PDB file of C-alpha atoms in Angstrom:
ATOM      1  CA  MET D  38       5.409  21.982 -25.387  1.00  0.00           C
ATOM      2  CA  GLN D  39       7.862  23.813 -23.151  1.00  0.00           C
ATOM      3  CA  PRO D  40      11.009  25.251 -24.809  1.00  0.00           C
ATOM      4  CA  LEU D  41      14.353  24.323 -23.248  1.00  0.00           C
ATOM      5  CA  PRO D  42      17.776  25.922 -23.670  1.00  0.00           C
ATOM      6  CA  GLY D  43      19.317  24.821 -26.939  1.00  0.00           C
ATOM      7  CA  GLY D  44      16.010  24.728 -28.804  1.00  0.00           C
ATOM      8  CA  GLN D  45      14.791  21.439 -27.379  1.00  0.00           C
ATOM      9  CA  THR D  46      11.222  21.120 -26.223  1.00  0.00           C
ATOM     10  CA  VAL D  47       9.493  19.121 -23.517  1.00  0.00           C
ATOM     11  CA  SER D  48       6.130  17.647 -24.422  1.00  0.00           C
ATOM     12  CA  ALA D  49       3.062  18.120 -22.262  1.00  0.00           C
ATOM     13  CA  ALA D  50       3.216  14.380 -21.528  1.00  0.00           C
ATOM     14  CA  ASP D  51       6.829  14.696 -20.306  1.00  0.00           C
ATOM     15  CA  GLU D  52       5.832  17.636 -18.115  1.00  0.00           C
ATOM     16  CA  ALA D  53       2.950  15.586 -16.691  1.00  0.00           C
ATOM     17  CA  VAL D  54       5.259  12.640 -15.969  1.00  0.00           C
ATOM     18  CA  GLU D  55       7.687  14.971 -14.186  1.00  0.00           C
ATOM     19  CA  THR D  56       4.838  16.394 -12.087  1.00  0.00           C
ATOM     20  CA  ILE D  57       3.618  12.873 -11.270  1.00  0.00           C
ATOM     21  CA  HIS D  58       7.158  11.865 -10.288  1.00  0.00           C
ATOM     22  CA  HIS D  59       7.516  14.873  -7.996  1.00  0.00           C
ATOM     23  CA  GLU D  60       4.070  14.456  -6.410  1.00  0.00           C
ATOM     24  CA  MET D  61       4.410  10.672  -5.903  1.00  0.00           C
ATOM     25  CA  THR D  62       7.762  11.271  -4.182  1.00  0.00           C
ATOM     26  CA  ALA D  63       6.130  13.822  -1.875  1.00  0.00           C
ATOM     27  CA  PHE D  64       3.250  11.384  -1.244  1.00  0.00           C
ATOM     28  CA  ALA D  65       5.655   8.576  -0.278  1.00  0.00           C
ATOM     29  CA  ARG D  66       7.592  10.895   2.013  1.00  0.00           C
ATOM     30  CA  ARG D  67       4.362  11.985   3.749  1.00  0.00           C
ATOM     31  CA  ALA D  68       3.194   8.366   4.047  1.00  0.00           C
ATOM     32  CA  ARG D  69       6.405   7.324   5.796  1.00  0.00           C
ATOM     33  CA  ALA D  70       6.352  10.363   8.068  1.00  0.00           C
ATOM     34  CA  SER D  71       2.689   9.963   8.988  1.00  0.00           C
ATOM     35  CA  ALA D  72       3.097   6.301   9.931  1.00  0.00           C
ATOM     36  CA  GLY D  73       4.802   7.256  13.190  1.00  0.00           C
ATOM     37  CA  ARG D  74       2.066   9.735  14.019  1.00  0.00           C
ATOM     38  CA  MET D  75      -0.626   7.103  13.432  1.00  0.00           C
ATOM     39  CA  HIS D  76       1.036   4.658  15.835  1.00  0.00           C
ATOM     40  CA  PRO D  77       4.542   5.331  17.171  1.00  0.00           C
ATOM     41  CA  GLU D  78       5.624   1.688  17.120  1.00  0.00           C
ATOM     42  CA  LEU D  79       4.133   0.766  13.735  1.00  0.00           C
ATOM     43  CA  SER D  80       6.189   1.625  10.642  1.00  0.00           C
ATOM     44  CA  LEU D  81       4.558   1.921   7.229  1.00  0.00           C
ATOM     45  CA  VAL D  82       6.048  -1.456   6.268  1.00  0.00           C
ATOM     46  CA  SER D  83       4.717  -3.067   9.454  1.00  0.00           C
ATOM     47  CA  TYR D  84       1.306  -1.543   8.817  1.00  0.00           C
ATOM     48  CA  THR D  85       1.161  -2.933   5.267  1.00  0.00           C
ATOM     49  CA  LEU D  86       2.299  -6.372   6.460  1.00  0.00           C
ATOM     50  CA  LEU D  87      -0.420  -6.434   9.135  1.00  0.00           C
ATOM     51  CA  GLY D  88      -2.953  -5.335   6.521  1.00  0.00           C
ATOM     52  CA  HIS D  89      -1.967  -8.170   4.225  1.00  0.00           C
ATOM     53  CA  LEU D  90      -2.223 -10.699   7.057  1.00  0.00           C
ATOM     54  CA  GLU D  91      -5.725  -9.433   7.799  1.00  0.00           C
ATOM     55  CA  VAL D  92      -6.875  -9.603   4.180  1.00  0.00           C
ATOM     56  CA  SER D  93      -5.214 -12.975   3.496  1.00  0.00           C
ATOM     57  CA  GLY D  94      -6.283 -14.602   6.733  1.00  0.00           C
ATOM     58  CA  GLY D  95      -2.646 -15.411   7.508  1.00  0.00           C
ATOM     59  CA  CYS D  96       0.288 -16.455   5.367  1.00  0.00           C
ATOM     60  CA  ARG D  97       3.978 -17.380   5.416  1.00  0.00           C
ATOM     61  CA  ALA D  98       6.698 -14.752   5.745  1.00  0.00           C
ATOM     62  CA  THR D  99       7.901 -15.673   2.247  1.00  0.00           C
ATOM     63  CA  ASP D 100       4.420 -14.889   0.919  1.00  0.00           C
ATOM     64  CA  LEU D 101       4.579 -11.457   2.567  1.00  0.00           C
ATOM     65  CA  ALA D 102       7.981 -10.824   0.985  1.00  0.00           C
ATOM     66  CA  ALA D 103       6.748 -11.865  -2.451  1.00  0.00           C
ATOM     67  CA  HIS D 104       3.500  -9.901  -2.229  1.00  0.00           C
ATOM     68  CA  HIS D 105       5.216  -6.663  -1.215  1.00  0.00           C
ATOM     69  CA  ALA D 106       8.353  -7.236  -3.330  1.00  0.00           C
ATOM     70  CA  LEU D 107      10.503  -6.990  -0.203  1.00  0.00           C
ATOM     71  CA  ASP D 108      13.706  -8.781   0.657  1.00  0.00           C
ATOM     72  CA  LYS D 109      13.145 -11.799   2.925  1.00  0.00           C
ATOM     73  CA  SER D 110      15.559 -10.366   5.496  1.00  0.00           C
ATOM     74  CA  THR D 111      13.515  -7.145   5.684  1.00  0.00           C
ATOM     75  CA  VAL D 112      10.331  -9.115   6.241  1.00  0.00           C
ATOM     76  CA  SER D 113      12.072 -11.337   8.781  1.00  0.00           C
ATOM     77  CA  ARG D 114      13.100  -8.301  10.857  1.00  0.00           C
ATOM     78  CA  GLN D 115       9.620  -6.814  10.632  1.00  0.00           C
ATOM     79  CA  VAL D 116       7.990 -10.131  11.555  1.00  0.00           C
ATOM     80  CA  SER D 117      10.286 -10.528  14.559  1.00  0.00           C
ATOM     81  CA  ALA D 118       9.412  -7.033  15.783  1.00  0.00           C
ATOM     82  CA  LEU D 119       5.669  -7.563  15.230  1.00  0.00           C
ATOM     83  CA  GLU D 120       5.818 -10.914  16.983  1.00  0.00           C
ATOM     84  CA  GLY D 121       7.782  -9.406  19.875  1.00  0.00           C
ATOM     85  CA  ALA D 122       5.141  -6.670  20.200  1.00  0.00           C
ATOM     86  CA  GLY D 123       2.433  -9.318  20.384  1.00  0.00           C
ATOM     87  CA  LEU D 124       0.769  -8.193  17.138  1.00  0.00           C
ATOM     88  CA  ILE D 125       1.274 -11.433  15.209  1.00  0.00           C
ATOM     89  CA  ALA D 126       1.727 -15.078  16.125  1.00  0.00           C
ATOM     90  CA  ARG D 127       3.021 -18.146  14.321  1.00  0.00           C
ATOM     91  CA  ARG D 128       1.133 -21.391  13.884  1.00  0.00           C
ATOM     92  CA  PRO D 129       1.924 -24.549  11.957  1.00  0.00           C
ATOM     93  CA  ASP D 130       0.453 -24.735   8.469  1.00  0.00           C
ATOM     94  CA  PRO D 131      -2.148 -27.523   8.569  1.00  0.00           C
ATOM     95  CA  ARG D 132      -1.098 -28.581   5.043  1.00  0.00           C
ATOM     96  CA  ASP D 133       2.606 -28.770   5.878  1.00  0.00           C
ATOM     97  CA  GLN D 134       3.654 -28.921   9.528  1.00  0.00           C
ATOM     98  CA  ARG D 135       7.193 -27.771   8.600  1.00  0.00           C
ATOM     99  CA  VAL D 136       5.827 -24.379   7.523  1.00  0.00           C
ATOM    100  CA  GLN D 137       4.879 -21.549   9.883  1.00  0.00           C
ATOM    101  CA  VAL D 138       1.893 -19.339   9.082  1.00  0.00           C
ATOM    102  CA  LEU D 139       1.692 -15.833  10.491  1.00  0.00           C
ATOM    103  CA  ASP D 140      -1.616 -14.579  11.885  1.00  0.00           C
ATOM    104  CA  LEU D 141      -2.769 -11.379  13.507  1.00  0.00           C
ATOM    105  CA  THR D 142      -3.312 -11.600  17.240  1.00  0.00           C
ATOM    106  CA  PRO D 143      -6.313  -9.832  18.796  1.00  0.00           C
ATOM    107  CA  ALA D 144      -3.937  -6.980  19.758  1.00  0.00           C
ATOM    108  CA  GLY D 145      -2.675  -6.823  16.163  1.00  0.00           C
ATOM    109  CA  THR D 146      -6.226  -6.730  14.828  1.00  0.00           C
ATOM    110  CA  GLU D 147      -7.122  -3.924  17.246  1.00  0.00           C
ATOM    111  CA  ILE D 148      -4.075  -1.771  16.427  1.00  0.00           C
ATOM    112  CA  LEU D 149      -4.524  -2.324  12.693  1.00  0.00           C
ATOM    113  CA  ALA D 150      -8.172  -1.203  12.950  1.00  0.00           C
ATOM    114  CA  GLN D 151      -7.204   1.897  14.955  1.00  0.00           C
ATOM    115  CA  VAL D 152      -4.436   2.923  12.564  1.00  0.00           C
ATOM    116  CA  THR D 153      -6.572   2.189   9.503  1.00  0.00           C
ATOM    117  CA  GLU D 154      -9.353   4.415  10.818  1.00  0.00           C
ATOM    118  CA  ARG D 155      -6.862   7.205  11.573  1.00  0.00           C
ATOM    119  CA  ARG D 156      -5.409   6.930   8.075  1.00  0.00           C
ATOM    120  CA  ARG D 157      -8.875   7.013   6.500  1.00  0.00           C
ATOM    121  CA  ALA D 158      -9.763  10.059   8.606  1.00  0.00           C
ATOM    122  CA  ALA D 159      -6.578  11.763   7.373  1.00  0.00           C
ATOM    123  CA  PHE D 160      -7.526  10.982   3.764  1.00  0.00           C
ATOM    124  CA  ARG D 161     -11.068  12.239   4.320  1.00  0.00           C
ATOM    125  CA  ALA D 162      -9.707  15.480   5.785  1.00  0.00           C
ATOM    126  CA  ARG D 163      -7.268  15.982   2.879  1.00  0.00           C
ATOM    127  CA  LEU D 164      -9.961  15.235   0.309  1.00  0.00           C
ATOM    128  CA  ALA D 165     -12.746  17.211   1.975  1.00  0.00           C
ATOM    129  CA  GLY D 166     -14.300  19.541  -0.520  1.00  0.00           C
ATOM    130  CA  TRP D 167     -13.377  17.468  -3.554  1.00  0.00           C
ATOM    131  CA  PRO D 168     -16.386  16.833  -5.806  1.00  0.00           C
ATOM    132  CA  GLU D 169     -17.517  13.198  -5.867  1.00  0.00           C
ATOM    133  CA  ASP D 170     -16.649  12.914  -9.572  1.00  0.00           C
ATOM    134  CA  ASP D 171     -13.062  13.997  -8.843  1.00  0.00           C
ATOM    135  CA  LEU D 172     -12.780  11.454  -6.008  1.00  0.00           C
ATOM    136  CA  GLN D 173     -14.037   8.671  -8.270  1.00  0.00           C
ATOM    137  CA  ARG D 174     -11.649   9.649 -11.072  1.00  0.00           C
ATOM    138  CA  PHE D 175      -8.713   9.900  -8.651  1.00  0.00           C
ATOM    139  CA  ALA D 176      -9.544   6.444  -7.228  1.00  0.00           C
ATOM    140  CA  ALA D 177      -9.856   4.995 -10.739  1.00  0.00           C
ATOM    141  CA  TYR D 178      -6.511   6.472 -11.817  1.00  0.00           C
ATOM    142  CA  LEU D 179      -4.800   5.075  -8.703  1.00  0.00           C
ATOM    143  CA  LEU D 180      -6.290   1.634  -9.393  1.00  0.00           C
ATOM    144  CA  ARG D 181      -5.111   1.816 -12.999  1.00  0.00           C
ATOM    145  CA  TYR D 182      -1.631   3.017 -11.996  1.00  0.00           C
ATOM    146  CA  ASN D 183      -1.195   0.280  -9.391  1.00  0.00           C
ATOM    147  CA  ALA D 184      -2.547  -2.404 -11.732  1.00  0.00           C
ATOM    148  CA  ALA D 185       0.022  -1.334 -14.335  1.00  0.00           C
ATOM    149  CA  ALA D 186       2.765  -1.553 -11.706  1.00  0.00           C
ATOM    150  CA  GLU D 187       1.722  -5.141 -10.983  1.00  0.00           C
ATOM    151  CA  GLY D 188       1.457  -6.117 -14.643  1.00  0.00           C
ATOM    152  CA  PRO D 189       4.110  -6.614 -17.324  1.00  0.00           C
ATOM    153  CA  GLY D 190       7.308  -4.867 -16.309  1.00  0.00           C
ATOM    154  CA  GLY D 191       6.087  -4.445 -12.738  1.00  0.00           C
ATOM    155  CA  SER D 192       6.944  -6.479  -9.662  1.00  0.00           C
ATOM    156  CA  THR D 193       4.092  -8.987  -9.831  1.00  0.00           C
ATOM    157  CA  PRO D 194       1.639  -9.907 -12.576  1.00  0.00           C
ATOM    158  CA  ALA D 195      -1.860  -8.489 -12.228  1.00  0.00           C
ATOM    159  CA  PRO D 196      -4.777 -10.884 -12.668  1.00  0.00           C
ATOM    160  CA  ALA D 197      -6.457 -10.542 -16.048  1.00  0.00           C
ATOM    161  CA  ASP D 198      -9.628  -9.318 -14.359  1.00  0.00           C
ATOM    162  CA  ALA D 199      -7.893  -6.830 -12.038  1.00  0.00           C
ATOM    163  CA  PRO D 200      -9.636  -3.461 -11.761  1.00  0.00           C
ATOM    164  CA  GLY D 201      -8.033  -0.771 -13.857  1.00  0.00           C
ATOM    165  CA  THR D 202      -6.346  -3.076 -16.371  1.00  0.00           C
ATOM    166  CA  GLY D 203      -8.536  -1.908 -19.224  1.00  0.00           C
ATOM    167  CA  PRO D 204      -7.920   0.989 -21.576  1.00  0.00           C
ATOM    168  CA  GLY D 205      -9.321   3.709 -19.314  1.00  0.00           C
ATOM    169  CA  PRO D 206     -10.190   4.510 -15.725  1.00  0.00           C
ATOM    170  CA  THR D 207     -12.474   2.053 -13.997  1.00  0.00           C
ATOM    171  CA  PRO D 208     -14.966   2.682 -11.228  1.00  0.00           C
ATOM    172  CA  ALA D 209     -13.420   2.848  -7.788  1.00  0.00           C
ATOM    173  CA  SER D 210     -14.054  -0.556  -6.317  1.00  0.00           C
ATOM    174  CA  ALA D 211     -10.986  -1.085  -4.161  1.00  0.00           C
ATOM    175  CA  SER D 212     -11.488  -3.116  -1.039  1.00  0.00           C
ATOM    176  CA  ALA D 213     -12.495  -0.884   1.830  1.00  0.00           C
ATOM    177  CA  SER D 214     -10.605  -3.181   4.165  1.00  0.00           C
ATOM    178  CA  ALA D 215      -7.267  -2.747   2.417  1.00  0.00           C
ATOM    179  CA  PRO D 216      -4.925  -0.407   4.289  1.00  0.00           C
ATOM    180  CA  ALA D 217      -4.499   3.027   2.801  1.00  0.00           C
ATOM    181  CA  ASP D 218      -0.998   4.405   2.412  1.00  0.00           C
ATOM    182  CA  GLY D 219      -0.265   8.072   2.775  1.00  0.00           C
TER     183      GLY D 219
END
């Protein structure tokens, strides 16, 4: 417990939450800044949208908005820019011809792979020297944190069998194909 002016104290848990808040803010700032270095024409949002299209095998713009908890107008602007750059293309949904499905183009697949590898290399460099146990714990805590964000009180419900939804850290089993942020 840390004493404050006026005799109040801050618990170790409150101090930890404040540190997490500060460090997550710095992480997000670095992730946004590094996106331009990874590929000058690919924002962090564009990168995550391309990653979702790859993992999902294509989807509607409204699905992208819902998955990333983004406003439809934001996704619409991003989709227009990605389409204009030749990174995604629209096709009719075979189940409903009125609906357009977004897919990665070969150029989009290639750029996504290049940026993903650069991001992974950056993570490997930052985490070089960490013991394997620390890496596994860090991965498990991130899975648990993100699962909690998607669960009750978060933006989208997490599946009941989602990794990290149990009482403690779970083994790191995140999809290696999912884009890394930061």
